[in-house]
Short mmCIF file of C-alpha atoms in Angstrom, two decimals:
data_model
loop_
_atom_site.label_atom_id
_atom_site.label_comp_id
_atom_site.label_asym_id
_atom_site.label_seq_id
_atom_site.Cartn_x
_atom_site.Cartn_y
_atom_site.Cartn_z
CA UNK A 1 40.00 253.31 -86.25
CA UNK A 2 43.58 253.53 -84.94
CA UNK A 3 44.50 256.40 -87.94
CA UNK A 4 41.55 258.52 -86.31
CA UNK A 5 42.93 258.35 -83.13
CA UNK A 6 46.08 258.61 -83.65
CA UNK A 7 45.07 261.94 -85.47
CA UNK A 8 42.74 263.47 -83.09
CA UNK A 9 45.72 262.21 -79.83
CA UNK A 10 43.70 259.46 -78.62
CA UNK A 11 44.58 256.63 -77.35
CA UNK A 12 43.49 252.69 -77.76
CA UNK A 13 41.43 251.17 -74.31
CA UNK A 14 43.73 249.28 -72.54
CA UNK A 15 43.02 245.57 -71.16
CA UNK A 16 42.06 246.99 -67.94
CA UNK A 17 39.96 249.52 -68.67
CA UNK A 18 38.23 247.46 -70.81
CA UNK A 19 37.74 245.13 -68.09
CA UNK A 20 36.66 248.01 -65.55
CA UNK A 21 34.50 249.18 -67.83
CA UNK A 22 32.77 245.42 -68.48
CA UNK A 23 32.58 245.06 -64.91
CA UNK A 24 31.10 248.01 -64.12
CA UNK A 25 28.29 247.27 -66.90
CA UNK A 26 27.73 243.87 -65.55
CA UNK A 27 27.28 245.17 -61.84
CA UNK A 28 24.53 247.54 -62.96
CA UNK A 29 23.13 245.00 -64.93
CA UNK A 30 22.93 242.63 -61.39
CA UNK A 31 22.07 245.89 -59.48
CA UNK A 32 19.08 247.36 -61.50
CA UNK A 33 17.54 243.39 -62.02
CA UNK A 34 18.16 242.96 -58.68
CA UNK A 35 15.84 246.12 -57.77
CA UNK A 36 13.26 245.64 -60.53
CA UNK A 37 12.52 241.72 -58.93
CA UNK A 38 12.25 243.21 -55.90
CA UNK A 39 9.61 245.64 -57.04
CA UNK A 40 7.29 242.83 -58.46
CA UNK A 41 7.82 240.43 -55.03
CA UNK A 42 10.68 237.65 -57.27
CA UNK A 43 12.84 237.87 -54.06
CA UNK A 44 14.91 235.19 -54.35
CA UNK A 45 15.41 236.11 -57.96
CA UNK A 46 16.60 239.43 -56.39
CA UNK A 47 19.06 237.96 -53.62
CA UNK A 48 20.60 235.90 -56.54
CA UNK A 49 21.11 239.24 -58.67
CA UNK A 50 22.24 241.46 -55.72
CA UNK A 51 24.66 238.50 -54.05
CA UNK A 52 26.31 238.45 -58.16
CA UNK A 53 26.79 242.51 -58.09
CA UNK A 54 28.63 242.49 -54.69
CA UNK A 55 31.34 239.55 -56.04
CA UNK A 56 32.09 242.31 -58.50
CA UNK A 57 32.69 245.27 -55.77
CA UNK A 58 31.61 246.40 -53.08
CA UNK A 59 28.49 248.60 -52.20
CA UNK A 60 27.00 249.50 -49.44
CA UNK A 61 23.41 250.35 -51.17
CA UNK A 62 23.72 246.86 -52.34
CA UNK A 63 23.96 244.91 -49.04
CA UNK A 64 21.05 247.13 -48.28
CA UNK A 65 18.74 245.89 -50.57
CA UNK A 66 20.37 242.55 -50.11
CA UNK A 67 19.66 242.50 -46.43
CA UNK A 68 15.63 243.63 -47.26
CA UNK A 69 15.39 241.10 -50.31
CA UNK A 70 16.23 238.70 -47.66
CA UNK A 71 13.93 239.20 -44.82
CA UNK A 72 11.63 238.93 -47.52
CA UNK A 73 12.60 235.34 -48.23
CA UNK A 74 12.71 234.21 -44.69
CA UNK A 75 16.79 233.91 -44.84
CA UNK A 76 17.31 235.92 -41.57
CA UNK A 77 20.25 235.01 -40.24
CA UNK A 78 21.73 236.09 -43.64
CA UNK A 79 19.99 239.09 -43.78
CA UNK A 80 21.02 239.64 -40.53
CA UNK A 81 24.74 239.60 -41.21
CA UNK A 82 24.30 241.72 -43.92
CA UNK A 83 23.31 244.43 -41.63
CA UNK A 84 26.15 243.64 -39.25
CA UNK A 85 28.60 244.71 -42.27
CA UNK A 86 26.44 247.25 -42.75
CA UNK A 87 26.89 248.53 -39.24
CA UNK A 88 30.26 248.05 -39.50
CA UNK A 89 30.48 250.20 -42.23
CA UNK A 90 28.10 252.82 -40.68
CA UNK A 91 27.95 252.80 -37.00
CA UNK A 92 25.94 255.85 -36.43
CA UNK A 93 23.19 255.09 -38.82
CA UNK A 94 20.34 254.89 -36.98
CA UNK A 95 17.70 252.81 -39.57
CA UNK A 96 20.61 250.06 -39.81
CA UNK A 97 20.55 249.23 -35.96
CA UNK A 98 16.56 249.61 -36.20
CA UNK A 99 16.39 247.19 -39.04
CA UNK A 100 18.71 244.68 -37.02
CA UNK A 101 16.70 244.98 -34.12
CA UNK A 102 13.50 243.89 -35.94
CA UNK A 103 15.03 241.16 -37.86
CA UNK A 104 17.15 239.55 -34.28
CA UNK A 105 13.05 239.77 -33.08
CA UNK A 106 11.95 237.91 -35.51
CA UNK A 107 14.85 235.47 -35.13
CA UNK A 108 13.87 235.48 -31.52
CA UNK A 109 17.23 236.23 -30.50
CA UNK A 110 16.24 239.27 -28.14
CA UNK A 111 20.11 239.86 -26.70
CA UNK A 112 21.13 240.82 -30.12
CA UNK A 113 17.73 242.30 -30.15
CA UNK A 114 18.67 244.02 -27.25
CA UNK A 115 22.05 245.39 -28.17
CA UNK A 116 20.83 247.29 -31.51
CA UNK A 117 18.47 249.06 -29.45
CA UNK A 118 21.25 249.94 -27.02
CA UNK A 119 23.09 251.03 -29.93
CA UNK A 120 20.37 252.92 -31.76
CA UNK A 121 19.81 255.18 -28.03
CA UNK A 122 23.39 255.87 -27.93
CA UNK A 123 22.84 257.41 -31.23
CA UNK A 124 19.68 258.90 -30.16
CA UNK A 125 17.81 258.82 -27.06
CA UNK A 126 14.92 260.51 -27.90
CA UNK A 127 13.49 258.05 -30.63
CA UNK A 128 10.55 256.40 -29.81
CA UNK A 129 10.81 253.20 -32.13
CA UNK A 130 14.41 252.40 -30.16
CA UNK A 131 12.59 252.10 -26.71
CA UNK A 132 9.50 250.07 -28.44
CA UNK A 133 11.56 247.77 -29.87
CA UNK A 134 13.84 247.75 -26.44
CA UNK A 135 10.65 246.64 -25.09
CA UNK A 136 10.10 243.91 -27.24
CA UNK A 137 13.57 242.87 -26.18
CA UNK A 138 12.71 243.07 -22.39
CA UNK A 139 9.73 241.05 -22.94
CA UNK A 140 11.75 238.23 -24.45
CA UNK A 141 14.16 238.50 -22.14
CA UNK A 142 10.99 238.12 -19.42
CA UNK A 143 12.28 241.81 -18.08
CA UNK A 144 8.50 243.38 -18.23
CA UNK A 145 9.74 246.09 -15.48
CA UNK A 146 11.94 247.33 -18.07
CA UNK A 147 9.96 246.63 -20.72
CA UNK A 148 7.08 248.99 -19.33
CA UNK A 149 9.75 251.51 -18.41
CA UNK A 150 10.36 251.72 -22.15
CA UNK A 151 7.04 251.35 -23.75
CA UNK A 152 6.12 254.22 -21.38
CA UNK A 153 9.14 256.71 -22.77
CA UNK A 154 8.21 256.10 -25.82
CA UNK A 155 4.52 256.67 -25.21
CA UNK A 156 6.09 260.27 -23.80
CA UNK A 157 8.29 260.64 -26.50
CA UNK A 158 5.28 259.89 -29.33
CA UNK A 159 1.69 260.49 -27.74
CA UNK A 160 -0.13 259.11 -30.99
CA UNK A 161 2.18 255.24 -30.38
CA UNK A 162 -0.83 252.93 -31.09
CA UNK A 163 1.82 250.07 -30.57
CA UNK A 164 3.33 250.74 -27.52
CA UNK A 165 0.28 251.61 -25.82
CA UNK A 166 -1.15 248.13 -27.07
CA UNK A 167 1.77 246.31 -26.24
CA UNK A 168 2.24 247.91 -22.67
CA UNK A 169 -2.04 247.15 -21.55
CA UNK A 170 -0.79 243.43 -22.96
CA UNK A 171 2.08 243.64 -20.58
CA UNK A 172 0.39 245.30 -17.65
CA UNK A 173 -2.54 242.61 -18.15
CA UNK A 174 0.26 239.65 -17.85
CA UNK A 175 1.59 241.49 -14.58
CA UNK A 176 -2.01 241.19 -13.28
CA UNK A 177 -2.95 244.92 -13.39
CA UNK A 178 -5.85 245.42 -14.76
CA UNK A 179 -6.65 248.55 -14.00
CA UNK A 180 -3.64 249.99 -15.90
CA UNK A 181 -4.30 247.30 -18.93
CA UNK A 182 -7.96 248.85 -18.67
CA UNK A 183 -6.50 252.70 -19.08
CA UNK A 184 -4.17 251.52 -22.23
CA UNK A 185 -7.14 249.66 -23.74
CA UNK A 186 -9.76 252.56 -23.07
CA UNK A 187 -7.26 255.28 -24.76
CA UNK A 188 -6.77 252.62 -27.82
CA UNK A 189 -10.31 252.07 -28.19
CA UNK A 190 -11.07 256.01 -28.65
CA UNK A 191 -9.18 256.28 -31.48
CA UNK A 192 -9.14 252.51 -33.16
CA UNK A 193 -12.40 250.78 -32.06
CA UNK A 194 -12.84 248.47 -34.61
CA UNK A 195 -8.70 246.93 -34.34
CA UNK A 196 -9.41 243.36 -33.53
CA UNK A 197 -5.73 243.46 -31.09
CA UNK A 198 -7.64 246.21 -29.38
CA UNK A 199 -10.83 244.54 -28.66
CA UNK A 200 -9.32 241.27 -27.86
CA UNK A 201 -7.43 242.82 -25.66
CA UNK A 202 -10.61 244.51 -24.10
CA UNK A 203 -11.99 241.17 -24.05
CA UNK A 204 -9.44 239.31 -22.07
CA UNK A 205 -9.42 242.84 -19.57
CA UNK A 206 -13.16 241.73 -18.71
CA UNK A 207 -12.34 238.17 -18.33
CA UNK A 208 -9.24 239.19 -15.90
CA UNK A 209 -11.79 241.11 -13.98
CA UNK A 210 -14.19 238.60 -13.56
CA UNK A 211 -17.20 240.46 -15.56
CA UNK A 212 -17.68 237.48 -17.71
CA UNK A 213 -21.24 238.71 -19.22
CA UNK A 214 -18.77 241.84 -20.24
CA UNK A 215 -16.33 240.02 -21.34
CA UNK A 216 -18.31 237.55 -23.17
CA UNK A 217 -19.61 240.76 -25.09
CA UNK A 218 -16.18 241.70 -25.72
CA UNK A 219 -15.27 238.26 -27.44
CA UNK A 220 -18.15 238.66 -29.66
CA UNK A 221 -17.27 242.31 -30.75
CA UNK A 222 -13.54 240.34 -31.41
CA UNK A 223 -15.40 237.70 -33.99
CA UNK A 224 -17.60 240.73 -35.75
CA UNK A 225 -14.63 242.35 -36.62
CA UNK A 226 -12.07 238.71 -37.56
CA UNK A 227 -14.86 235.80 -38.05
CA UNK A 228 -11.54 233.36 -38.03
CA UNK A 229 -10.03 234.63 -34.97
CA UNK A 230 -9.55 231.47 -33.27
CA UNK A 231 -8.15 232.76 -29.66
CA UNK A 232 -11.51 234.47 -29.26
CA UNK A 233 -13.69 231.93 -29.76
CA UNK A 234 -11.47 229.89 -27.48
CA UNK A 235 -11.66 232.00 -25.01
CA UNK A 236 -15.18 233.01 -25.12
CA UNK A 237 -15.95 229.20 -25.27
CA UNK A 238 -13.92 229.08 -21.34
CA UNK A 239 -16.06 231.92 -20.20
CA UNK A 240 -19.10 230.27 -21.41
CA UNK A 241 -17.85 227.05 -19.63
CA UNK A 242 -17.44 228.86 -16.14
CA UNK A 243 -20.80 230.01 -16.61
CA UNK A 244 -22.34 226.48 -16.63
CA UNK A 245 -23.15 227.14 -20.63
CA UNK A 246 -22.40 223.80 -21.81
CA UNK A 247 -24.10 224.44 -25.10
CA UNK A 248 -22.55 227.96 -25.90
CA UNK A 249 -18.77 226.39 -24.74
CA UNK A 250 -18.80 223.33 -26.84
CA UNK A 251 -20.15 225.48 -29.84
CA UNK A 252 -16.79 227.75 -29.99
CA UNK A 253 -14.83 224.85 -28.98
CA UNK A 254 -16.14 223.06 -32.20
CA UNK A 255 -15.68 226.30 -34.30
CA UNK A 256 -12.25 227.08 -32.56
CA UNK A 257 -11.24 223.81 -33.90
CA UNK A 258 -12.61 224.14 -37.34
CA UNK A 259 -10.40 227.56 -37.35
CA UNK A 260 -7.01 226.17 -35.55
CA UNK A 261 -6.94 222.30 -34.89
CA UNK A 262 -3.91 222.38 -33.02
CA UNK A 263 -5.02 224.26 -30.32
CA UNK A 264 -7.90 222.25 -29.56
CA UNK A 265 -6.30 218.78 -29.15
CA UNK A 266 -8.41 218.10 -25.92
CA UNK A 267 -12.05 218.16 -28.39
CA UNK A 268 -12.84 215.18 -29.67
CA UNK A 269 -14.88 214.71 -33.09
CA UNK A 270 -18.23 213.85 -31.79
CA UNK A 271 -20.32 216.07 -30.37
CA UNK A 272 -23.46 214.61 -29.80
CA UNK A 273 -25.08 215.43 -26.47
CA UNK A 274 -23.85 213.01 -24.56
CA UNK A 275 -20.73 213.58 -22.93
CA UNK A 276 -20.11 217.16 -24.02
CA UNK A 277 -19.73 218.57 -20.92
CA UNK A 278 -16.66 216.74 -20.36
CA UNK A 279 -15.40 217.40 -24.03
CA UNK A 280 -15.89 220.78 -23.47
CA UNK A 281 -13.67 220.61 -20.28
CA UNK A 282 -10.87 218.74 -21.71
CA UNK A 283 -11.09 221.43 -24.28
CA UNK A 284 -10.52 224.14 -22.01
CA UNK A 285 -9.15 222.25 -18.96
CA UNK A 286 -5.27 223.57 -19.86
CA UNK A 287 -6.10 226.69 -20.97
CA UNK A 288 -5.06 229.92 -20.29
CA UNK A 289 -8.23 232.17 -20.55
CA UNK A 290 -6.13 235.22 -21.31
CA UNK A 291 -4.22 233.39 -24.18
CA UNK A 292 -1.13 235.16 -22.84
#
């Protein structure tokens, strides 16, 4: 082997490229298993693989899928400073400060939440995402002037938002105006009728309004299209209650239950006639009837 290359002027691989060269073998190995766990949902198999390629150098498409492997497996605060080095590294891309945003949310850590958004606008203003999840951020923060301020620019910026126009009739309903809840929910239910956040939110519009035949309609119209939503049978179950339908309350209380035990602490296990009127009122004696 060394005669032929000595003939032809080559020369022998020397320690460190042969060490280069091994490296660079095993961190596509890492990489590329890394990415094909991913694919088939074996997340944590896929932080372990992407966590081994990045002790061997450096790469930014790496720490990407290493910060989305993570979300994946609930390790935010990890996958959240991986996207801070990958800020670092890129300030002015825009789907790293999104991505950060969503995952301080979920953390509910809505300064940092607030900050990427910040960041994101500076890099551009005119992206309707930024201001929803800025709105998110306001809403943690308990800033819903702001946060309708934003859900409305990006409502301007993106007329087809299903989200933000959801998420500002919630908002406006909290505030007490139901009248602008009531124009939010009537656009979303012209184009997505059968969304159970849009009908619930229908639902709870009625109750705010005091039509509680209307709004016991709406509730149902909830359960046709989620059988296991538990909120609306609560709910339904306090307009029933208001209504003097003992019966009709202490039946969604008992189904409520069945569907979410935790939020029915006040019903006790026997519901014989006796006594269930005042079951059904320790049921619903605490509750908020909008569920907000």
């Amino acid at each position: 082997m060394n005669f032929f290359k000595a003939l032809f002027g080559g020369s022998e691989e020397t320690p460190e490229q042969k060490q280069q060269a091994d490296e660079a073998r095993r961190f596509d190995m890492f990489k590329y298993d890394g990415v094909k766990a991913a694919k088939i949902g074996q997340h944590a198999y896929a932080v372990k693989c992407f966590n081994e390629a990045l002790k061997i150098h450096e790469d930014l498409e790496v720490r990407d899928y290493l910060s989305q492997a993570l979300i994946r497996t609930g390790e935010l605060a990890e996958a959240y400073e991986q996207l801070q080095k990958l800020a670092e590294a890129e300030p002015e891309n825009m789907a790293i400060w999104l991505r950060t945003a969503q995952v301080a949310h979920m953390m509910e850590n809505y300064t940092a939440m607030a900050g990427a958004c910040e960041r994101a606008l500076l890099i551009d203003n005119s992206n309707a995402r930024a201001h929803y999840l800025y709105a998110q951020a306001c809403i943690g923060q308990d800033d819903t002037v702001n946060a309708i301020a934003m859900l409305t620019k990006a409502i301007t910026l993106q007329a087809d938002m299903a989200d933000a126009y959801l998420l500002r009739g919630q908002t406006l309903l909290k505030m007490g105006d139901t009248a602008g809840a009531g124009e939010d929910c009537a656009h979303l239910l012209a184009d997505h009728a059968d969304n159970e956040d849009v009908l619930l939110l229908n639902a709870r519009i009625e109750r705010a309004k005091g039509e509680d035949d209307k709004a016991i309609e709406a509730y149902g119209k909830v359960i046709d299209a989620n059988p296991f939503c538990a909120d609306a049978y609560k709910e339904r179950g306090a307009v029933k209650y208001e209504k003097g339908d003992m019966k009709g309350a202490q039946e969604d209380a008992q189904r409520a239950m069945e569907l979410q035990p935790e939020g029915m602490e006040g019903v006790s296990g026997d519901y014989s006639a006796e006594g269930v009127e005042q079951k059904t009122q320790q049921a619903y004696s605490n509750m908020n009837p909008f569920g907000l």
